[in-house]
XYZ file of C-alpha atoms in Angstrom:
362
model
C 20.632 -7.852 18.480
C 22.770 -9.634 15.917
C 24.078 -12.059 18.516
C 27.800 -11.709 17.911
C 30.078 -13.525 20.340
C 32.449 -10.660 20.958
C 34.507 -12.382 23.633
C 38.224 -12.709 22.896
C 40.980 -14.935 24.160
C 43.011 -12.980 26.647
C 46.050 -13.681 28.716
C 45.618 -13.748 32.506
C 47.141 -10.289 32.788
C 44.932 -8.764 30.061
C 41.228 -8.204 30.479
C 38.839 -8.605 27.573
C 37.949 -5.286 25.901
C 34.520 -3.849 26.616
C 32.104 -1.768 24.582
C 33.093 1.167 26.752
C 36.684 0.753 25.566
C 35.553 0.832 21.942
C 33.435 3.924 22.606
C 36.363 5.711 24.248
C 38.795 4.794 21.477
C 36.367 5.879 18.746
C 35.334 8.995 20.673
C 31.635 8.124 20.483
C 28.922 7.174 22.949
C 28.109 3.646 24.079
C 24.752 4.020 22.326
C 26.526 4.726 19.031
C 28.697 1.634 19.413
C 25.557 -0.414 20.066
C 23.899 1.011 16.954
C 26.936 0.189 14.819
C 27.269 -3.364 16.136
C 23.581 -4.043 15.493
C 23.485 -2.254 12.123
C 20.761 0.144 13.167
C 19.942 3.225 11.121
C 21.049 6.729 12.004
C 24.841 6.324 12.079
C 26.996 8.113 9.512
C 29.334 5.970 7.418
C 32.470 7.667 8.709
C 31.338 7.091 12.307
C 30.686 3.423 11.566
C 34.163 3.057 10.088
C 35.730 4.749 13.110
C 33.932 2.406 15.510
C 34.847 -0.692 13.514
C 38.480 0.413 13.292
C 38.640 0.860 17.064
C 36.927 -2.485 17.655
C 39.452 -4.252 15.433
C 42.463 -2.584 17.028
C 41.214 -3.567 20.486
C 40.451 -7.138 19.372
C 36.826 -6.547 20.306
C 35.821 -7.861 16.868
C 37.404 -10.269 14.446
C 37.968 -9.306 10.813
C 35.077 -11.558 9.804
C 32.712 -9.955 12.299
C 33.789 -6.468 11.256
C 33.228 -7.248 7.578
C 29.786 -8.619 8.356
C 28.783 -5.465 10.228
C 30.205 -3.226 7.495
C 28.017 -4.723 4.752
C 24.922 -2.653 3.953
C 22.020 -3.848 6.056
C 18.659 -4.617 4.445
C 16.149 -1.794 4.794
C 13.398 -1.468 7.359
C 10.109 -1.085 5.478
C 6.768 0.118 6.820
C 3.472 -0.259 4.974
C 0.696 2.090 6.084
C -2.782 0.874 5.135
C -6.227 2.300 5.923
C -8.057 0.449 8.688
C -11.672 -0.563 8.207
C -13.807 -3.229 6.616
C -12.428 -3.081 3.060
C -11.766 -6.775 2.272
C -9.128 -6.005 -0.369
C -7.060 -3.945 2.073
C -7.432 -6.718 4.644
C -6.081 -9.108 2.009
C -3.076 -6.824 1.453
C -2.496 -6.808 5.207
C -2.625 -10.595 5.457
C -0.102 -10.992 2.665
C 2.165 -8.396 4.294
C 2.034 -10.181 7.630
C 3.188 -13.336 5.874
C 6.119 -11.421 4.384
C 6.979 -9.880 7.763
C 8.082 -13.245 9.156
C 11.902 -13.054 9.655
C 13.686 -14.496 6.608
C 17.343 -14.043 7.528
C 19.808 -11.210 8.054
C 19.840 -10.177 4.384
C 16.051 -9.837 4.023
C 14.280 -6.534 4.688
C 12.385 -6.082 7.933
C 8.730 -5.381 7.175
C 5.966 -3.945 9.333
C 2.321 -3.490 8.355
C 0.456 -0.743 10.237
C -3.262 -0.071 9.872
C -4.248 3.528 10.598
C -7.500 5.480 10.635
C -8.983 5.709 7.150
C -9.652 8.926 5.225
C -7.816 11.081 7.797
C -4.962 13.143 6.330
C -3.788 14.372 9.734
C -3.461 10.832 11.070
C -1.639 9.679 7.928
C 0.821 12.595 8.091
C 1.517 11.849 11.777
C 2.044 8.165 11.007
C 4.537 8.977 8.248
C 6.591 11.111 10.634
C 6.342 8.620 13.503
C 7.398 5.523 11.571
C 10.199 7.383 9.781
C 12.213 6.974 13.005
C 12.541 3.211 12.370
C 11.955 2.867 8.650
C 14.286 3.337 5.710
C 11.329 3.273 3.353
C 7.571 3.694 3.668
C 4.900 2.467 1.265
C 1.412 3.810 1.794
C -1.991 4.366 0.237
C -1.878 8.119 -0.175
C -4.412 10.789 0.632
C -3.960 13.799 -1.640
C -3.790 16.521 1.009
C -1.353 19.345 1.935
C -0.590 17.792 5.350
C 0.424 14.522 3.723
C 2.531 16.251 1.072
C 4.330 18.217 3.795
C 5.063 15.039 5.758
C 6.432 13.365 2.615
C 8.656 16.403 2.042
C 10.055 16.129 5.565
C 10.782 12.407 5.664
C 12.271 12.238 2.166
C 14.539 15.166 3.040
C 15.846 12.967 5.863
C 16.734 10.246 3.339
C 13.707 7.951 3.453
C 12.353 6.319 0.331
C 8.617 6.773 -0.202
C 6.436 4.667 -2.499
C 2.698 5.177 -2.923
C 0.504 2.133 -3.582
C -3.071 1.791 -4.903
C -3.635 5.568 -4.695
C -0.961 8.073 -5.694
C 0.295 11.385 -4.334
C 2.120 13.188 -7.144
C 5.081 14.702 -5.365
C 8.610 15.129 -6.715
C 10.066 13.544 -3.589
C 8.159 10.273 -3.693
C 10.111 7.516 -5.421
C 7.306 5.848 -7.369
C 3.638 4.917 -7.528
C 2.651 1.238 -7.766
C -0.912 0.492 -8.787
C -3.496 0.677 -11.518
C -3.821 3.431 -14.091
C -6.983 4.614 -12.389
C -8.222 6.909 -15.154
C -8.203 3.919 -17.507
C -9.923 1.868 -14.809
C -12.789 4.347 -14.661
C -13.182 4.389 -18.438
C -13.200 0.595 -18.487
C -15.900 0.422 -15.799
C -18.039 2.894 -17.760
C -17.667 0.909 -20.965
C -18.629 -2.329 -19.230
C -21.713 -0.843 -17.543
C -22.912 0.783 -20.767
C -22.406 -2.386 -22.803
C -23.909 -4.686 -20.167
C -27.042 -2.560 -19.805
C -27.785 -2.654 -23.561
C -30.005 0.381 -23.072
C -29.832 3.678 -24.903
C -30.903 5.731 -21.889
C -31.078 5.559 -18.113
C -29.103 6.526 -15.027
C -25.751 5.253 -13.798
C -24.537 5.756 -10.233
C -21.065 5.902 -8.674
C -20.271 5.117 -5.046
C -16.754 6.149 -4.008
C -14.783 5.609 -0.829
C -13.575 9.194 -0.732
C -12.426 11.679 -3.352
C -9.502 12.423 -1.026
C -7.994 9.278 -2.511
C -6.711 10.249 -5.927
C -7.411 6.704 -7.120
C -11.124 7.264 -6.550
C -11.245 10.746 -8.092
C -9.299 9.527 -11.147
C -11.642 6.557 -11.604
C -14.608 8.925 -11.372
C -13.060 11.276 -13.948
C -12.359 8.434 -16.356
C -15.887 7.075 -15.930
C -17.522 10.439 -16.605
C -15.288 11.116 -19.599
C -16.186 7.897 -21.409
C -19.918 8.233 -20.755
C -19.865 11.794 -22.097
C -17.875 10.757 -25.177
C -19.633 7.543 -26.138
C -22.991 7.348 -24.340
C -24.378 10.889 -24.016
C -27.923 9.575 -23.445
C -26.889 7.808 -20.240
C -27.167 10.069 -17.214
C -24.660 9.848 -14.335
C -26.257 10.767 -11.022
C -24.309 12.417 -8.194
C -21.402 10.492 -6.718
C -21.912 9.253 -3.146
C -19.026 8.714 -0.713
C -19.411 5.524 1.318
C -15.945 5.489 2.948
C -15.552 1.787 2.098
C -18.120 0.993 4.783
C -20.756 -1.657 4.056
C -23.408 0.125 6.139
C -22.900 3.468 4.388
C -22.846 1.802 0.983
C -26.081 -0.031 1.824
C -27.814 3.238 2.716
C -26.492 5.006 -0.393
C -27.619 2.169 -2.661
C -31.104 2.129 -1.112
C -31.368 5.882 -1.623
C -30.228 5.654 -5.239
C -32.715 2.890 -6.020
C -35.575 4.862 -4.473
C -34.713 8.237 -6.018
C -33.775 7.088 -9.533
C -36.358 4.727 -10.948
C -34.455 4.629 -14.252
C -31.240 3.412 -12.582
C -29.598 0.739 -14.722
C -26.083 0.425 -13.285
C -23.882 1.036 -10.237
C -20.091 1.327 -10.187
C -18.535 0.936 -6.747
C -15.329 2.950 -7.094
C -13.963 1.795 -3.722
C -14.536 -1.201 -1.443
C -17.285 -2.840 0.642
C -19.353 -3.952 -2.346
C -21.312 -6.262 -0.047
C -23.255 -3.258 1.280
C -24.492 -2.315 -2.190
C -25.243 -5.955 -2.976
C -27.394 -6.244 0.152
C -29.530 -3.289 -0.980
C -29.947 -4.767 -4.460
C -31.021 -8.120 -3.039
C -33.413 -6.674 -0.464
C -35.112 -4.487 -3.083
C -35.322 -7.350 -5.561
C -33.049 -5.631 -8.089
C -30.087 -8.043 -8.051
C -29.391 -9.133 -11.615
C -31.543 -6.301 -12.930
C -29.133 -3.479 -11.994
C -25.697 -3.907 -13.583
C -23.120 -3.819 -10.782
C -19.326 -3.477 -11.089
C -16.831 -3.135 -8.231
C -13.229 -3.592 -7.179
C -11.056 -6.212 -5.496
C -11.411 -9.988 -5.918
C -12.003 -11.192 -2.365
C -14.276 -13.836 -0.875
C -17.300 -11.520 -0.778
C -17.028 -10.238 -4.359
C -16.298 -13.751 -5.604
C -19.546 -14.953 -4.031
C -21.442 -12.002 -5.524
C -20.100 -12.804 -8.981
C -21.140 -16.432 -8.665
C -24.700 -15.647 -7.563
C -25.099 -12.982 -10.261
C -25.442 -9.924 -8.008
C -22.209 -8.489 -9.421
C -21.386 -8.513 -13.113
C -17.651 -7.781 -13.031
C -14.836 -7.164 -10.556
C -11.798 -5.075 -11.469
C -8.732 -6.329 -9.623
C -5.015 -5.696 -9.197
C -2.892 -8.560 -7.933
C -1.879 -7.756 -4.328
C 1.287 -9.861 -4.507
C 2.489 -7.848 -7.499
C 1.826 -4.540 -5.753
C 3.680 -5.589 -2.606
C 6.630 -7.110 -4.462
C 7.133 -4.045 -6.651
C 6.942 -1.666 -3.683
C 9.410 -3.716 -1.615
C 11.828 -4.094 -4.514
C 11.798 -0.353 -5.176
C 12.668 0.465 -1.577
C 15.420 -2.185 -1.593
C 16.918 -0.965 -4.888
C 20.628 -0.192 -4.916
C 21.442 3.552 -4.837
C 23.080 3.494 -8.262
C 19.810 2.302 -9.805
C 17.674 5.123 -8.390
C 18.115 7.514 -11.358
C 16.675 4.842 -13.674
C 13.550 4.045 -11.637
C 10.262 4.855 -13.356
C 8.048 7.088 -11.249
C 4.976 4.992 -12.118
C 4.762 1.211 -12.086
C 1.344 0.437 -13.505
C -0.003 -2.916 -12.408
C -2.008 -5.064 -14.811
C -5.752 -4.564 -14.612
C -7.544 -7.900 -14.232
C -11.268 -8.107 -14.898
C -13.129 -11.069 -13.453
C -16.559 -12.348 -14.405
C -18.409 -15.374 -13.108
C -17.075 -17.451 -15.984
C -13.341 -16.707 -15.571
C -12.846 -16.817 -11.800
C -9.464 -18.361 -10.910
C -9.735 -21.739 -9.236
C -7.848 -22.781 -6.128
C -7.414 -19.204 -4.926
C -7.481 -18.833 -1.158
C -9.174 -15.578 -0.248
C -9.890 -14.203 3.207
C -13.408 -14.085 4.528
C -14.777 -10.553 4.880
C-alpha cells in the first residue's frame, strides 16, 4: 500500500467519501479502485483516469495525491536464475538481493528467484507464473521450444524480456546482456594452446549443458579456433557436468584416465572446483592447463595455488545494471535499443587478480 491519508475534512452533515463511492462513480469494482490507488499493474490508462476523476470530484483525493498516483510507476522486475552450486550464479543472486532492498517509490521493485537448473519446462512455467506480477523478466535462457513459446506469450501481454549470460534468439525478447560467447570459446582455445606450448595432445571441454546457448556457442568457438590454428591438437568429446562439482570431478577423473596425452581442460560452465579436485588428487595440478569461468572465491583460490591458469569473467554488476536499465527504459527509447549488449570479457591470471574484492564463499 502507498499509505495515502485519504481522509477529508467534512461538515457534520456530510460523511467522508469511501472507496465504494469512488467505485460506483467510476463504474468499476472496488478491486480496481484499490489497484489504481496503489499503482498496481493490470489497469488500463483510461480506467485509471476515470477512477482518479471520480476520486477528485468526490474529494476522496487531493490534486497532489491524484497527480502522484497518475505518474508512471517504476516497473516490477523478476530475475530468474538457475539453482545449484554454481558460485558465479550465487554471486549474481547475492548482488540482486542487495538491489532488492526498497529504495523509494521511484525505484523498481526487484525479485530474484532461483529455479531448477537445466529444465526447460520449469523455466517456461516460471516465466508464465511471474508474469502476473512482473513488468519485465530477466533470465538465463534455455534454448528450447517450450521456453520460446512462453516468451511469445508473456511478451504478447506487454512484458519486457531480457536474457542474461545465455541468450534465446527470439524476435520478442528485448535484448541479450552478456558475453559474446563464440569469441569467449575462441579465446579459451587460444589460451590453452599457447599455455601448453605443445604441438600435439588432447584438449577436453566440460560444459554445464548444451541446452544453454552460451555453452554451445563457447564450444563452437573453441572447436573452430583449434581446427583453424592448431590442427595437431585433438579435442576429445565434450562432457556435460551440469555445473555440479561432483559430476565435474567424475568427468575430469575419467578424462585423465582415458586420455594419457591430455594437456588442457576448458570448463565451459561452472563448478571448476570439481575439476580442480580431480587434478590435485591425481597429481596433475599445474601439469594440465586449466581454464574456467567466473571469478569467485573458489576460482580465485585455484588461480593463486596454480591449479587454474586463467579465469574468464564478466562483471556481475554490469550485467545486472544493464538488464535493469533496459527494462526501465522509457517507451519512446525502445526502437533504439540494441538487441545485444555485449559485456566486456575480463581474463584473470594469478598475477592480475583485483585486490580488495569481496567474493562469496562457495
